[in-house]
Amino acid sequence: MDLETLLSFQWGMMAPEFTILITGVIVSLQDLFYGKKRLSNWLAIIGILLAMVFLSAQYQHVPVSILYDTYVFDQVSFFFKYILLMGTLLILLMTSTSRDEETEKVRGDFHYLLLAALLGGMIVVSSADIITLYAGLELLSISSYILVGLRKYNRNANEGAMKYIITGSLASAVTLFGLSYIYGLTGTTNLYDISREMSVIDTQLEPLAVLGFVITFVGLTFKISTVPFHMWTPDVYQGAATPITAFLSVVSKAAGFLLLIRIFVAAFTTEPGLSDDLTVYEYAIGFAGVLAAITMIIGNTVALRQRNMKRLFAYSSIAHAGYLLIPLVALSAFSLETIWFYLLAYMWMNIGAFAIIHVLIQNHQTEDISMFSGLYQRSPVLALMMTLFLASLAGIPATAGFIGKFNIFLGALSADPAHYVLAAIMIGTTVISYVYYFNILVQMYSRPKAESSPIQVPKALWLTIAICAAGTLVFGLFPNLALQFFSW
Amino acid sequence: MGLLSLLLFSPMIGLLLISILTKNSDHKSIHRYAVLGGIIPLVISWVAYIQFQGHNQLAERVSWFSYQGGQQSFVIDYELALNGFRLALILLTTLIVMLAILASVKQITKNPRLFYQWLFVLELGILGVFASDNMFLFFFFFELTLIPMFFLIGKWGHVEREEAAYKYVIYNGLGSAVLLIAIVAVFAQAGTTNFEAVQAYMAQRDDMAFQVGVLIAFLVAFGVKLPIIPLHSWMVSVHVYAPPAVVMIHAGVLLKIGAYGLLQFGSGMFPDAFPVFAVTIAVLGLINLLYGAFLALIQDDLRKVFAYASVSHMGIILLGIAGMNTAGYQGAIFQTISHGLISALLFYLVGILILRTGTTNLKKLGGMWTAAPVLSGLFLTGALAGLGLPGMSGFVSEFMAFVGVFEQLPLFGAVGVIGIILTVVYFLRAILNMTFGDPRKNKYEKMADIGKGELFPAGVLVAFIILIGVYPDSLSQLLQITLETLVTGMGG
């Protein structure tokens, strides 16, 4: 490759990634020489805002490919990057003014790690080559391992980080093993080439394609925390600092889902398949349907028994990942839109809920559900906001969560053949989830307050909560805003 | 913003008044603002009534959101429309919510501000259910009533209030889950959720198996709400443990969503397939009627008697629907409205009784007649209305429902009459025990009679009950066109 070809690429399209990379470097240098955490925070926020500005300028841009498809810009990557950037921004706002004793004790800073993880996610989102996809995935994962273990004087954090890295490495190995089948069958790592090669594949080799599909899928369930690689979630969520937990549950998960979409929809929907009229995707995705069903059931029923809020939200996030697998199973023209909308809604409601949990944990030094008791008397606004987020998570109308669930539902039932069983399991487990979400409501409104001291809420945190609440409500009442935005 | 949207969102005014103006005020002014907030929807609903009389239609439509799937587009609009039945239910809603607020003035002493806030959200939800003209919007508001009711039961109820609240949420959650599956299944086929458009689509597609499947789902979903036995246990515990003011709304209006839904979703959208279920509904109705009546006969608690009486009365609605003809539908609709008024009256009185005696246990009550003649008289009036005394609304509705069912399924009608006789027995047993009964066990001989201020809501309800009883045309005029469309849709 000579310099001319190198320069002929539209490098400008990578402006958001470069911004994050440069910001990350500046923040880490700042931390090395000055060590002012507050400054790091503001630098990171500015960097992300700048990246969002660059990204917004690319709205409705024609698809671009740089470096032979290792970096692609298309509609999908644009919209998912929005979620990643927005989610990270909300999380940084959440941490900007709060002091967490556990992390203050440690010299290291999590801001550049967060940016590195974000960069990993962005690479995952905009890559059409297995090698770069995997590199992005590992960047995201390794940064996440460190982020979880950052509170090194905390026992839970150590346990969580340990479990995270062990299951994570295992999952990575499984993923690579599965990908090796795909490579072996097609002889290329480029997803478009794979797609083309798979369409003319020898019928005798198709069982191998199915095998590759299943193994890769199982490996990737780690990132989106669904069965079978979901067991790390509660421990890691409990051990990590609350903002990091929010990051793992929203940003990391969004990247994971896009990874699934990229690899599977690109690689497996083209081949003719085992029986005459089914592609390998259609043949093997039933397996994902079973995983989705088990995930929804496990997440929602085990959450019933949790008293630790972070563990409860861990199981809740497992359940939501289960819902999100349904559009993949019932693949149709608007599956992508459905997943994107749900992740967007999930970002608003989950980060909002975690922001409130963060405040309460800092005020109470406990993670037990009882920290919510009497919240309505102590801070009616916080209680109201939490009610909104919980209603959205439970899928009550007038919230974004409801529209998200409705989309998934419509997708499942309008697919051919309609997935009645999966839809029924989803809605049934949703009703089960009412119980644990409403349990928190009961704590807030009907239980006597544990402490009467007023709750200290930092100003920047109000901002996070307000943005999340506005997003939850606006996209719940006017879903067309997001839906039209998506179909540019 | 049209009149209908104004009506629909008018409870928000009350909600805002309470939220903004009463931050640190005493209970008295909170109650005052709540009454004001209750009057606003009431007035607007009567304005809508007058408007409706003039044009015989009232509708709004704004496009809301849509999806572009492969070959098909899915459109959901914000559509409100009234017909006679919906308007009657809306008038019933605003009236009963207003009276429930008046009842709460004395009954709710714990955090009334929050109570009224949830109450107005609930009213918004109910009004939305009755005003919406498509299934999605219906479901939207239907589900919206879940959280306020959960709190109203769970926080302000009696003894086992939280169990009752969770029971409520789980039963109704599962009911709406089934409803959602059915709605989305229809939506995925038809690409629209508008009632009329779906009817037209289904008529032209003529896929009987699908229609029957969807109808079964609707029957289950609204069977939870109505309730149809064996899906009734949540409703009994709500009747017993929720605060009486909330039960007024619950029994008076919320349960009516079940009847409304069966008629609107069932015969309104699937006129071809619905008659398949005539016998099934008749059997269920009969079971409701008799089972409810027998259980009402042996209850020791006044609230349980009334709860099972409701179950039994819902049986009459089902029998009327099973008739599948004008008389039957009219009877079912009349029974819906009439039972709303009667159960609101009875639970209003129960609330007053609890304030005086602190109990509704029939074994402890007795000889109220001497101390509280007016209250006892009102209880008797309510009971007489409930058992279908001629001249009151209950009689007209039961009569019409039975005419309808005798025409189509005479055998069911004949057996159902037994239920009517039982109604007399259980109502009079409970009320007479309480008002006369054994004077020796009477610990309440000094209890105060119903006060002058408390008389008003009861008076209004009795007036409406007698109005419909003596002059049924007042209601049937309103319903005429609705009934015609319901019945002609089914080809007679």
mmCIF file of C-alpha atoms in Angstrom, chain A residues 290-476:
data_model
loop_
_atom_site.group_PDB
_atom_site.id
_atom_site.type_symbol
_atom_site.label_atom_id
_atom_site.label_comp_id
_atom_site.label_asym_id
_atom_site.label_seq_id
_atom_site.Cartn_x
_atom_site.Cartn_y
_atom_site.Cartn_z
ATOM 1 C CA VAL A 290 -33.915 -21.224 23.290
ATOM 2 C CA LEU A 291 -31.110 -19.208 24.888
ATOM 3 C CA ALA A 292 -33.322 -16.113 24.876
ATOM 4 C CA ALA A 293 -36.142 -17.992 26.573
ATOM 5 C CA ILE A 294 -33.879 -19.419 29.272
ATOM 6 C CA THR A 295 -32.252 -16.020 29.781
ATOM 7 C CA MET A 296 -35.559 -14.251 30.275
ATOM 8 C CA ILE A 297 -36.792 -16.876 32.702
ATOM 9 C CA ILE A 298 -33.576 -17.038 34.752
ATOM 10 C CA GLY A 299 -33.086 -13.271 34.839
ATOM 11 C CA ASN A 300 -36.591 -12.465 35.931
ATOM 12 C CA THR A 301 -37.137 -15.237 38.432
ATOM 13 C CA VAL A 302 -33.796 -15.016 40.183
ATOM 14 C CA ALA A 303 -34.198 -11.240 40.451
ATOM 15 C CA LEU A 304 -37.233 -11.883 42.654
ATOM 16 C CA ARG A 305 -34.979 -13.103 45.465
ATOM 17 C CA GLN A 306 -32.430 -10.295 45.391
ATOM 18 C CA ARG A 307 -32.170 -7.652 48.076
ATOM 19 C CA ASN A 308 -28.892 -6.137 46.968
ATOM 20 C CA MET A 309 -29.853 -3.471 44.457
ATOM 21 C CA LYS A 310 -26.877 -4.006 42.181
ATOM 22 C CA ARG A 311 -27.453 -7.737 42.045
ATOM 23 C CA LEU A 312 -31.126 -7.107 41.396
ATOM 24 C CA PHE A 313 -30.265 -4.851 38.499
ATOM 25 C CA ALA A 314 -27.753 -7.398 37.276
ATOM 26 C CA TYR A 315 -30.480 -9.992 36.921
ATOM 27 C CA SER A 316 -32.773 -7.381 35.462
ATOM 28 C CA SER A 317 -30.136 -6.608 32.862
ATOM 29 C CA ILE A 318 -29.788 -10.312 32.066
ATOM 30 C CA ALA A 319 -33.543 -10.390 31.504
ATOM 31 C CA HIS A 320 -33.436 -7.360 29.218
ATOM 32 C CA ALA A 321 -30.647 -8.955 27.190
ATOM 33 C CA GLY A 322 -32.964 -11.911 26.779
ATOM 34 C CA TYR A 323 -35.697 -9.657 25.381
ATOM 35 C CA LEU A 324 -33.173 -8.146 23.011
ATOM 36 C CA LEU A 325 -32.274 -11.519 21.517
ATOM 37 C CA ILE A 326 -35.826 -11.922 20.236
ATOM 38 C CA PRO A 327 -35.471 -9.508 17.287
ATOM 39 C CA LEU A 328 -32.439 -11.524 16.201
ATOM 40 C CA VAL A 329 -34.433 -14.706 16.312
ATOM 41 C CA ALA A 330 -37.339 -13.123 14.459
ATOM 42 C CA LEU A 331 -35.089 -11.459 11.928
ATOM 43 C CA SER A 332 -36.970 -9.040 9.698
ATOM 44 C CA ALA A 333 -36.579 -5.680 8.037
ATOM 45 C CA PHE A 334 -36.976 -3.775 11.243
ATOM 46 C CA SER A 335 -35.084 -5.990 13.665
ATOM 47 C CA LEU A 336 -32.195 -3.576 13.654
ATOM 48 C CA GLU A 337 -34.420 -0.611 14.332
ATOM 49 C CA THR A 338 -36.071 -2.549 17.154
ATOM 50 C CA ILE A 339 -32.789 -3.447 18.816
ATOM 51 C CA TRP A 340 -31.493 0.073 18.436
ATOM 52 C CA PHE A 341 -34.635 1.618 19.900
ATOM 53 C CA TYR A 342 -34.656 -0.770 22.810
ATOM 54 C CA LEU A 343 -31.001 -0.117 23.584
ATOM 55 C CA LEU A 344 -31.689 3.608 23.424
ATOM 56 C CA ALA A 345 -34.639 3.275 25.802
ATOM 57 C CA TYR A 346 -32.610 0.954 27.992
ATOM 58 C CA MET A 347 -29.824 3.531 28.132
ATOM 59 C CA TRP A 348 -32.170 6.245 29.424
ATOM 60 C CA MET A 349 -33.951 4.134 31.981
ATOM 61 C CA ASN A 350 -31.067 2.053 33.220
ATOM 62 C CA ILE A 351 -28.520 4.843 33.568
ATOM 63 C CA GLY A 352 -31.210 6.951 35.225
ATOM 64 C CA ALA A 353 -31.958 4.197 37.709
ATOM 65 C CA PHE A 354 -28.261 3.591 38.352
ATOM 66 C CA ALA A 355 -27.714 7.304 38.929
ATOM 67 C CA ILE A 356 -30.314 7.255 41.682
ATOM 68 C CA ILE A 357 -28.892 4.044 43.125
ATOM 69 C CA HIS A 358 -25.472 5.705 43.053
ATOM 70 C CA VAL A 359 -26.748 8.644 45.101
ATOM 71 C CA LEU A 360 -28.423 6.402 47.616
ATOM 72 C CA ILE A 361 -25.414 4.110 48.018
ATOM 73 C CA GLN A 362 -23.223 7.130 48.667
ATOM 74 C CA ASN A 363 -25.676 8.446 51.228
ATOM 75 C CA HIS A 364 -26.247 5.175 53.030
ATOM 76 C CA GLN A 365 -23.125 3.062 52.602
ATOM 77 C CA THR A 366 -25.367 0.094 51.915
ATOM 78 C CA GLU A 367 -26.632 -1.573 48.799
ATOM 79 C CA ASP A 368 -29.641 -3.219 50.392
ATOM 80 C CA ILE A 369 -33.063 -2.493 48.970
ATOM 81 C CA SER A 370 -33.964 -0.838 52.288
ATOM 82 C CA MET A 371 -32.000 2.231 51.188
ATOM 83 C CA PHE A 372 -35.097 3.115 49.177
ATOM 84 C CA SER A 373 -37.397 3.048 52.183
ATOM 85 C CA GLY A 374 -39.300 6.259 52.693
ATOM 86 C CA LEU A 375 -37.601 7.934 49.751
ATOM 87 C CA TYR A 376 -40.865 9.662 48.892
ATOM 88 C CA GLN A 377 -40.805 11.528 52.194
ATOM 89 C CA ARG A 378 -37.144 12.382 51.989
ATOM 90 C CA SER A 379 -36.964 13.441 48.367
ATOM 91 C CA PRO A 380 -40.226 13.324 46.414
ATOM 92 C CA VAL A 381 -38.525 14.282 43.150
ATOM 93 C CA LEU A 382 -36.008 11.446 43.333
ATOM 94 C CA ALA A 383 -38.832 9.047 44.176
ATOM 95 C CA LEU A 384 -40.852 10.268 41.230
ATOM 96 C CA MET A 385 -37.905 9.900 38.857
ATOM 97 C CA MET A 386 -37.165 6.402 40.134
ATOM 98 C CA THR A 387 -40.839 5.553 39.632
ATOM 99 C CA LEU A 388 -40.543 6.660 36.040
ATOM 100 C CA PHE A 389 -37.403 4.602 35.410
ATOM 101 C CA LEU A 390 -38.858 1.532 37.072
ATOM 102 C CA ALA A 391 -42.112 1.906 35.149
ATOM 103 C CA SER A 392 -40.079 2.073 31.981
ATOM 104 C CA LEU A 393 -38.022 -0.986 32.893
ATOM 105 C CA ALA A 394 -41.236 -2.826 33.668
ATOM 106 C CA GLY A 395 -42.707 -1.685 30.363
ATOM 107 C CA ILE A 396 -45.605 0.453 31.561
ATOM 108 C CA PRO A 397 -47.094 2.711 28.857
ATOM 109 C CA ALA A 398 -46.054 6.348 28.433
ATOM 110 C CA THR A 399 -42.400 5.334 28.828
ATOM 111 C CA ALA A 400 -39.764 4.450 26.273
ATOM 112 C CA GLY A 401 -39.502 0.944 27.721
ATOM 113 C CA PHE A 402 -43.068 0.194 26.729
ATOM 114 C CA ILE A 403 -42.554 1.233 23.130
ATOM 115 C CA GLY A 404 -39.345 -0.782 23.051
ATOM 116 C CA LYS A 405 -41.107 -3.902 24.271
ATOM 117 C CA PHE A 406 -43.971 -3.273 21.892
ATOM 118 C CA ASN A 407 -41.537 -3.112 18.963
ATOM 119 C CA ILE A 408 -39.929 -6.398 19.940
ATOM 120 C CA PHE A 409 -43.336 -7.909 20.290
ATOM 121 C CA LEU A 410 -44.551 -6.657 16.960
ATOM 122 C CA GLY A 411 -41.377 -7.954 15.344
ATOM 123 C CA ALA A 412 -41.808 -11.388 16.905
ATOM 124 C CA LEU A 413 -45.437 -11.710 15.882
ATOM 125 C CA SER A 414 -45.178 -10.188 12.428
ATOM 126 C CA ALA A 415 -42.286 -12.446 11.484
ATOM 127 C CA ASP A 416 -43.002 -15.444 9.340
ATOM 128 C CA PRO A 417 -43.547 -17.826 11.083
ATOM 129 C CA ALA A 418 -44.781 -15.857 14.096
ATOM 130 C CA HIS A 419 -42.889 -16.614 17.288
ATOM 131 C CA TYR A 420 -45.840 -16.978 19.642
ATOM 132 C CA VAL A 421 -44.006 -19.029 22.238
ATOM 133 C CA LEU A 422 -41.121 -16.613 22.549
ATOM 134 C CA ALA A 423 -43.506 -13.653 22.700
ATOM 135 C CA ALA A 424 -45.552 -15.386 25.372
ATOM 136 C CA ILE A 425 -42.455 -16.134 27.460
ATOM 137 C CA MET A 426 -41.334 -12.552 27.104
ATOM 138 C CA ILE A 427 -44.610 -11.080 28.225
ATOM 139 C CA GLY A 428 -45.065 -13.654 30.962
ATOM 140 C CA THR A 429 -41.657 -12.951 32.447
ATOM 141 C CA THR A 430 -42.354 -9.240 32.099
ATOM 142 C CA VAL A 431 -45.295 -9.706 34.433
ATOM 143 C CA ILE A 432 -42.978 -11.514 36.850
ATOM 144 C CA SER A 433 -40.624 -8.545 36.644
ATOM 145 C CA TYR A 434 -43.445 -6.289 37.850
ATOM 146 C CA VAL A 435 -43.065 -7.901 41.234
ATOM 147 C CA TYR A 436 -39.457 -6.952 41.849
ATOM 148 C CA TYR A 437 -39.707 -3.535 40.255
ATOM 149 C CA PHE A 438 -42.875 -2.741 42.200
ATOM 150 C CA ASN A 439 -41.163 -3.991 45.339
ATOM 151 C CA ILE A 440 -38.851 -0.998 45.069
ATOM 152 C CA LEU A 441 -41.877 1.248 44.604
ATOM 153 C CA VAL A 442 -43.382 -0.133 47.786
ATOM 154 C CA GLN A 443 -40.128 0.609 49.606
ATOM 155 C CA MET A 444 -40.158 4.185 48.366
ATOM 156 C CA TYR A 445 -43.774 5.035 49.060
ATOM 157 C CA SER A 446 -45.054 2.752 51.800
ATOM 158 C CA ARG A 447 -42.143 2.020 54.117
ATOM 159 C CA PRO A 448 -41.095 4.323 56.925
ATOM 160 C CA LYS A 449 -37.880 6.154 56.198
ATOM 161 C CA ALA A 450 -34.751 4.584 57.629
ATOM 162 C CA GLU A 451 -32.943 7.874 58.123
ATOM 163 C CA SER A 452 -34.339 11.341 58.229
ATOM 164 C CA SER A 453 -31.236 13.164 57.072
ATOM 165 C CA PRO A 454 -31.761 14.899 53.727
ATOM 166 C CA ILE A 455 -30.205 13.235 50.712
ATOM 167 C CA GLN A 456 -27.168 14.931 49.209
ATOM 168 C CA VAL A 457 -27.535 14.987 45.450
ATOM 169 C CA PRO A 458 -24.676 16.550 43.467
ATOM 170 C CA LYS A 459 -25.806 18.998 40.783
ATOM 171 C CA ALA A 460 -24.268 17.143 37.844
ATOM 172 C CA LEU A 461 -26.125 14.061 38.929
ATOM 173 C CA TRP A 462 -29.388 15.925 38.706
ATOM 174 C CA LEU A 463 -28.429 16.663 35.131
ATOM 175 C CA THR A 464 -27.931 12.972 34.354
ATOM 176 C CA ILE A 465 -31.217 12.085 36.002
ATOM 177 C CA ALA A 466 -33.082 14.889 34.225
ATOM 178 C CA ILE A 467 -31.719 13.928 30.798
ATOM 179 C CA CYS A 468 -32.548 10.290 31.372
ATOM 180 C CA ALA A 469 -36.053 11.112 32.602
ATOM 181 C CA ALA A 470 -36.672 13.386 29.637
ATOM 182 C CA GLY A 471 -35.428 10.702 27.253
ATOM 183 C CA THR A 472 -37.591 8.036 28.878
ATOM 184 C CA LEU A 473 -40.704 10.189 28.673
ATOM 185 C CA VAL A 474 -40.201 11.818 25.300
ATOM 186 C CA PHE A 475 -39.402 8.597 23.474
ATOM 187 C CA GLY A 476 -42.267 6.934 25.299
#
